[in-house]
């Protein structure tokens, strides 16, 4: 790069009618995060904070965007957007407590840095996986659009984050649905140490907007007035004409990805170039030329900010360290939910499991007008299993939404709907496809209440299971992927009555629920089901048969295999337990039965190793060992993917192996 000249550094500032007070206000808003950062770097060197992600040199972007938005419009910032928090006037002592892991922060010591949200200030912090927050912004904006509120949502990412699939999915969904989302990309030169030329091939990231049919602009990320004026103009337009806009801010990261990384990989002349384009220094010179800022006034501002920083730091440092309380920690994994039983009237109808799911969902849509259902082909087509047939006509396309094939963005959007005071049900076309939406489920929805007290009012419907000749990609029963993850609830009914009542409760519950529905049971299992809306409690198993010889524990299709075997051998006295809910698990019913019979078989459709049966077996051994008269038996499918051909699938499934295990245990 050629030597830097004063001509290269020329900034053009357009006031566009802004008053002197407004111009000075923008300077103050940039100066405060800069001074906080400078203090944090000192504290980091002193070992008084553990980590820091610097945004020095990028203050104009966060401040400009936050200043252009209304205070009740959501912003989803990143590591280097301290200016968003200070512009929104988040109390400094709470920020400092957050960074020190103190209880006075926003996560009570459970997370660090900017990994938090606050409804009071309409800020939703990022997670380290970066991408999901763009889909969350889609959901927040969707809620505004459905309620016909003229509000926009702004979400930040870096140039590195644009390589993630979530970026593509979120922009695509926002464009298809005309969502008022401002996608702010801070192109700051490096993703950790990887330069932009090794991250993307297009000349400008804004060029990607055309591929989504989306308006896009490039803005000088170091010019506060360019940012504030352009974003103000766009947001005013977007409120009246809802649509997404992609903004690329050209800027530079002048310190390491985080301080420990350093900047040795940055050429000296490149660093010199961007240091000479410092947004605060240049804007200060402009204000001085305009007679708005003097050296004396600047000095006074800095003194006042230094005093405020010191005062709030002292408050945070004086706060006692967090202490561990096991009951409190476990009690904050899930949001509070007080189950209230809803009893139906006497009218009953003999229906299939698929009808019960459809009826339960339809009645929930009637009961909760803030409930939105999303999924592939669920509108006019009614979904591949016709669960939502007729819903679009009855409830409208705003609430019954066909989605692109964007599982990750749609799960994230469901989270956004919850943040913005709505409910969401997402239909996975097949449970197998949840793998492409796995990240937001296990890293965002599952952890969001534990981290900062935000509920995730989301149900993900999971058509699952083998026995229908659907092969390796449409037949899994993958509940164990989620029972392992604290913060998720997992429901798996085997009968129409349970399916309808448990689905109603899952939708009422403000916590994220994976609701498994076995495809082979959809149209083969009938039952008398109340026609009215009703609820059933989560975490309560059903004892279908009672006996003294053996306890059989199962769920889903396994229950019907067990019933089939027991019909052939009615001489065996069996306690047959249908778990119904896998998380939370009804251990009381399990242990009571095992202590009575002394023998137990746990039957699951999932492959054996690492499945739910393994954990239940361990719990029984730990809690009921002295009552056991035989080893705990686990029966599951073969350790292979689910095969397609009928004979192979039948051999894969544990139906016949269960019968053999039952006889072995009886004579043990």
GROMACS .gro file of C-alpha atoms in nm, residues 178-385:
model
  208
  178UNK     CA    1  -4.073  -0.872   0.329
  179UNK     CA    2  -3.959  -0.838   0.688
  180UNK     CA    3  -3.838  -0.496   0.811
  181UNK     CA    4  -3.489  -0.611   0.914
  182UNK     CA    5  -3.178  -0.398   0.881
  183UNK     CA    6  -2.889  -0.642   0.830
  184UNK     CA    7  -2.575  -0.457   0.937
  185UNK     CA    8  -2.249  -0.616   0.824
  186UNK     CA    9  -1.935  -0.468   0.978
  187UNK     CA   10  -1.670  -0.549   0.720
  188UNK     CA   11  -1.369  -0.491   0.942
  189UNK     CA   12  -1.104  -0.667   0.737
  190UNK     CA   13  -1.037  -0.986   0.931
  191UNK     CA   14  -1.219  -1.286   1.079
  192UNK     CA   15  -0.981  -1.343   1.367
  193UNK     CA   16  -0.667  -1.363   1.149
  194UNK     CA   17  -0.825  -1.457   0.815
  195UNK     CA   18  -0.836  -1.161   0.572
  196UNK     CA   19  -1.147  -1.088   0.369
  197UNK     CA   20  -0.994  -1.211   0.042
  198UNK     CA   21  -0.984  -1.557   0.196
  199UNK     CA   22  -1.344  -1.534   0.317
  200UNK     CA   23  -1.547  -1.432   0.014
  201UNK     CA   24  -1.493  -1.380  -0.357
  202UNK     CA   25  -1.736  -1.101  -0.438
  203UNK     CA   26  -1.596  -0.748  -0.446
  204UNK     CA   27  -1.837  -0.616  -0.183
  205UNK     CA   28  -2.058  -0.799   0.063
  206UNK     CA   29  -2.339  -0.564  -0.033
  207UNK     CA   30  -2.331  -0.730  -0.376
  208UNK     CA   31  -2.495  -1.032  -0.214
  209UNK     CA   32  -2.814  -0.835  -0.165
  210UNK     CA   33  -2.904  -0.866  -0.532
  211UNK     CA   34  -2.907  -1.244  -0.499
  212UNK     CA   35  -3.189  -1.220  -0.247
  213UNK     CA   36  -3.378  -0.948  -0.433
  214UNK     CA   37  -3.284  -0.717  -0.149
  215UNK     CA   38  -3.191  -0.350  -0.137
  216UNK     CA   39  -2.828  -0.307  -0.031
  217UNK     CA   40  -2.594  -0.016   0.042
  218UNK     CA   41  -2.227   0.041   0.120
  219UNK     CA   42  -2.153   0.298   0.391
  220UNK     CA   43  -1.828   0.439   0.523
  221UNK     CA   44  -1.822   0.279   0.867
  222UNK     CA   45  -1.595   0.550   1.008
  223UNK     CA   46  -1.814   0.847   0.912
  224UNK     CA   47  -2.075   0.898   1.183
  225UNK     CA   48  -2.290   1.140   0.983
  226UNK     CA   49  -2.297   0.919   0.675
  227UNK     CA   50  -2.412   0.632   0.895
  228UNK     CA   51  -2.666   0.824   1.101
  229UNK     CA   52  -2.819   1.006   0.805
  230UNK     CA   53  -2.841   0.701   0.578
  231UNK     CA   54  -2.977   0.469   0.846
  232UNK     CA   55  -3.229   0.735   0.957
  233UNK     CA   56  -3.349   0.770   0.600
  234UNK     CA   57  -3.376   0.394   0.552
  235UNK     CA   58  -3.549   0.318   0.879
  236UNK     CA   59  -3.810   0.585   0.819
  237UNK     CA   60  -3.880   0.432   0.479
  238UNK     CA   61  -3.880   0.072   0.609
  239UNK     CA   62  -4.138   0.151   0.875
  240UNK     CA   63  -4.378   0.268   0.605
  241UNK     CA   64  -4.276   0.009   0.345
  242UNK     CA   65  -4.167  -0.307   0.533
  243UNK     CA   66  -3.872  -0.476   0.364
  244UNK     CA   67  -3.524  -0.598   0.452
  245UNK     CA   68  -3.215  -0.392   0.373
  246UNK     CA   69  -2.853  -0.509   0.370
  247UNK     CA   70  -2.590  -0.258   0.481
  248UNK     CA   71  -2.217  -0.311   0.445
  249UNK     CA   72  -2.010  -0.085   0.667
  250UNK     CA   73  -1.650  -0.053   0.550
  251UNK     CA   74  -1.431  -0.028   0.858
  252UNK     CA   75  -1.138  -0.201   1.024
  253UNK     CA   76  -1.059  -0.399   1.337
  254UNK     CA   77  -0.757  -0.221   1.483
  255UNK     CA   78  -0.705  -0.461   1.771
  256UNK     CA   79  -0.706  -0.840   1.792
  257UNK     CA   80  -1.017  -1.053   1.756
  258UNK     CA   81  -0.986  -1.050   2.132
  259UNK     CA   82  -0.692  -0.896   2.309
  260UNK     CA   83  -0.498  -1.221   2.352
  261UNK     CA   84  -0.494  -1.269   1.974
  262UNK     CA   85  -0.285  -0.961   1.897
  263UNK     CA   86  -0.252  -0.810   1.548
  264UNK     CA   87   0.084  -0.940   1.424
  265UNK     CA   88  -0.083  -1.073   1.110
  266UNK     CA   89  -0.187  -0.719   1.003
  267UNK     CA   90   0.059  -0.534   0.773
  268UNK     CA   91   0.193  -0.221   0.941
  269UNK     CA   92   0.092   0.009   0.656
  270UNK     CA   93  -0.267  -0.121   0.670
  271UNK     CA   94  -0.287  -0.053   1.040
  272UNK     CA   95  -0.140   0.295   0.982
  273UNK     CA   96  -0.400   0.368   0.715
  274UNK     CA   97  -0.693   0.285   0.940
  275UNK     CA   98  -0.553   0.447   1.252
  276UNK     CA   99  -0.536   0.767   1.050
  277UNK     CA  100  -0.909   0.726   0.971
  278UNK     CA  101  -1.015   0.718   1.334
  279UNK     CA  102  -1.388   0.812   1.342
  280UNK     CA  103  -1.370   1.005   1.669
  281UNK     CA  104  -1.059   1.207   1.587
  282UNK     CA  105  -1.193   1.315   1.248
  283UNK     CA  106  -1.537   1.400   1.379
  284UNK     CA  107  -1.381   1.600   1.663
  285UNK     CA  108  -1.191   1.807   1.408
  286UNK     CA  109  -1.514   1.867   1.213
  287UNK     CA  110  -1.700   1.982   1.525
  288UNK     CA  111  -1.412   2.213   1.613
  289UNK     CA  112  -1.419   2.369   1.267
  290UNK     CA  113  -1.795   2.417   1.303
  291UNK     CA  114  -1.746   2.594   1.636
  292UNK     CA  115  -1.941   2.324   1.820
  293UNK     CA  116  -1.656   2.169   2.016
  294UNK     CA  117  -1.357   2.337   2.179
  295UNK     CA  118  -1.054   2.189   2.346
  296UNK     CA  119  -1.185   2.302   2.683
  297UNK     CA  120  -1.530   2.152   2.625
  298UNK     CA  121  -1.376   1.826   2.506
  299UNK     CA  122  -1.156   1.809   2.814
  300UNK     CA  123  -1.458   1.867   3.038
  301UNK     CA  124  -1.656   1.592   2.862
  302UNK     CA  125  -1.373   1.346   2.911
  303UNK     CA  126  -1.340   1.437   3.277
  304UNK     CA  127  -1.712   1.383   3.332
  305UNK     CA  128  -1.703   1.047   3.152
  306UNK     CA  129  -1.394   0.936   3.341
  307UNK     CA  130  -1.566   1.017   3.671
  308UNK     CA  131  -1.881   0.826   3.567
  309UNK     CA  132  -1.675   0.525   3.458
  310UNK     CA  133  -1.478   0.523   3.783
  311UNK     CA  134  -1.791   0.558   3.995
  312UNK     CA  135  -1.967   0.269   3.820
  313UNK     CA  136  -1.656   0.053   3.819
  314UNK     CA  137  -1.630   0.095   4.195
  315UNK     CA  138  -1.991  -0.011   4.232
  316UNK     CA  139  -1.924  -0.324   4.027
  317UNK     CA  140  -1.594  -0.405   4.200
  318UNK     CA  141  -1.755  -0.361   4.542
  319UNK     CA  142  -2.024  -0.611   4.454
  320UNK     CA  143  -1.963  -0.952   4.609
  321UNK     CA  144  -1.865  -1.240   4.380
  322UNK     CA  145  -2.144  -1.479   4.283
  323UNK     CA  146  -2.186  -1.786   4.499
  324UNK     CA  147  -2.295  -2.130   4.386
  325UNK     CA  148  -2.643  -2.241   4.486
  326UNK     CA  149  -2.737  -2.574   4.330
  327UNK     CA  150  -3.111  -2.528   4.378
  328UNK     CA  151  -3.100  -2.182   4.220
  329UNK     CA  152  -2.892  -2.301   3.925
  330UNK     CA  153  -3.120  -2.595   3.850
  331UNK     CA  154  -3.426  -2.377   3.904
  332UNK     CA  155  -3.323  -2.136   3.631
  333UNK     CA  156  -3.270  -2.383   3.348
  334UNK     CA  157  -3.640  -2.362   3.260
  335UNK     CA  158  -3.877  -2.070   3.274
  336UNK     CA  159  -4.149  -2.089   3.536
  337UNK     CA  160  -4.459  -2.272   3.417
  338UNK     CA  161  -4.756  -2.341   3.638
  339UNK     CA  162  -4.955  -2.621   3.481
  340UNK     CA  163  -5.328  -2.560   3.495
  341UNK     CA  164  -5.551  -2.849   3.408
  342UNK     CA  165  -5.817  -2.781   3.149
  343UNK     CA  166  -6.092  -3.043   3.167
  344UNK     CA  167  -6.291  -3.112   2.850
  345UNK     CA  168  -6.663  -3.166   2.820
  346UNK     CA  169  -6.817  -3.513   2.781
  347UNK     CA  170  -6.830  -3.518   2.401
  348UNK     CA  171  -6.589  -3.778   2.259
  349UNK     CA  172  -6.496  -3.897   1.911
  350UNK     CA  173  -6.296  -4.193   1.787
  351UNK     CA  174  -6.009  -4.041   1.590
  352UNK     CA  175  -5.659  -4.124   1.468
  353UNK     CA  176  -5.341  -3.993   1.623
  354UNK     CA  177  -5.282  -3.761   1.327
  355UNK     CA  178  -5.633  -3.618   1.373
  356UNK     CA  179  -5.567  -3.562   1.743
  357UNK     CA  180  -5.251  -3.367   1.667
  358UNK     CA  181  -5.432  -3.160   1.404
  359UNK     CA  182  -5.730  -3.096   1.630
  360UNK     CA  183  -5.509  -3.003   1.923
  361UNK     CA  184  -5.309  -2.759   1.712
  362UNK     CA  185  -5.622  -2.607   1.560
  363UNK     CA  186  -5.781  -2.550   1.900
  364UNK     CA  187  -5.459  -2.396   2.028
  365UNK     CA  188  -5.464  -2.158   1.729
  366UNK     CA  189  -5.818  -2.059   1.828
  367UNK     CA  190  -5.720  -2.015   2.191
  368UNK     CA  191  -5.399  -1.816   2.133
  369UNK     CA  192  -5.430  -1.551   1.865
  370UNK     CA  193  -5.058  -1.478   1.904
  371UNK     CA  194  -4.964  -1.831   1.793
  372UNK     CA  195  -4.786  -1.864   1.457
  373UNK     CA  196  -4.733  -2.198   1.281
  374UNK     CA  197  -4.441  -2.232   1.039
  375UNK     CA  198  -4.311  -2.514   0.823
  376UNK     CA  199  -4.249  -2.640   0.473
  377UNK     CA  200  -4.567  -2.684   0.266
  378UNK     CA  201  -4.798  -2.642   0.567
  379UNK     CA  202  -5.027  -2.372   0.424
  380UNK     CA  203  -5.254  -2.461   0.130
  381UNK     CA  204  -5.099  -2.807   0.097
  382UNK     CA  205  -5.155  -2.879   0.465
  383UNK     CA  206  -4.815  -3.034   0.528
  384UNK     CA  207  -4.693  -3.371   0.401
  385UNK     CA  208  -4.903  -3.547   0.668
   0.00000   0.00000   0.00000
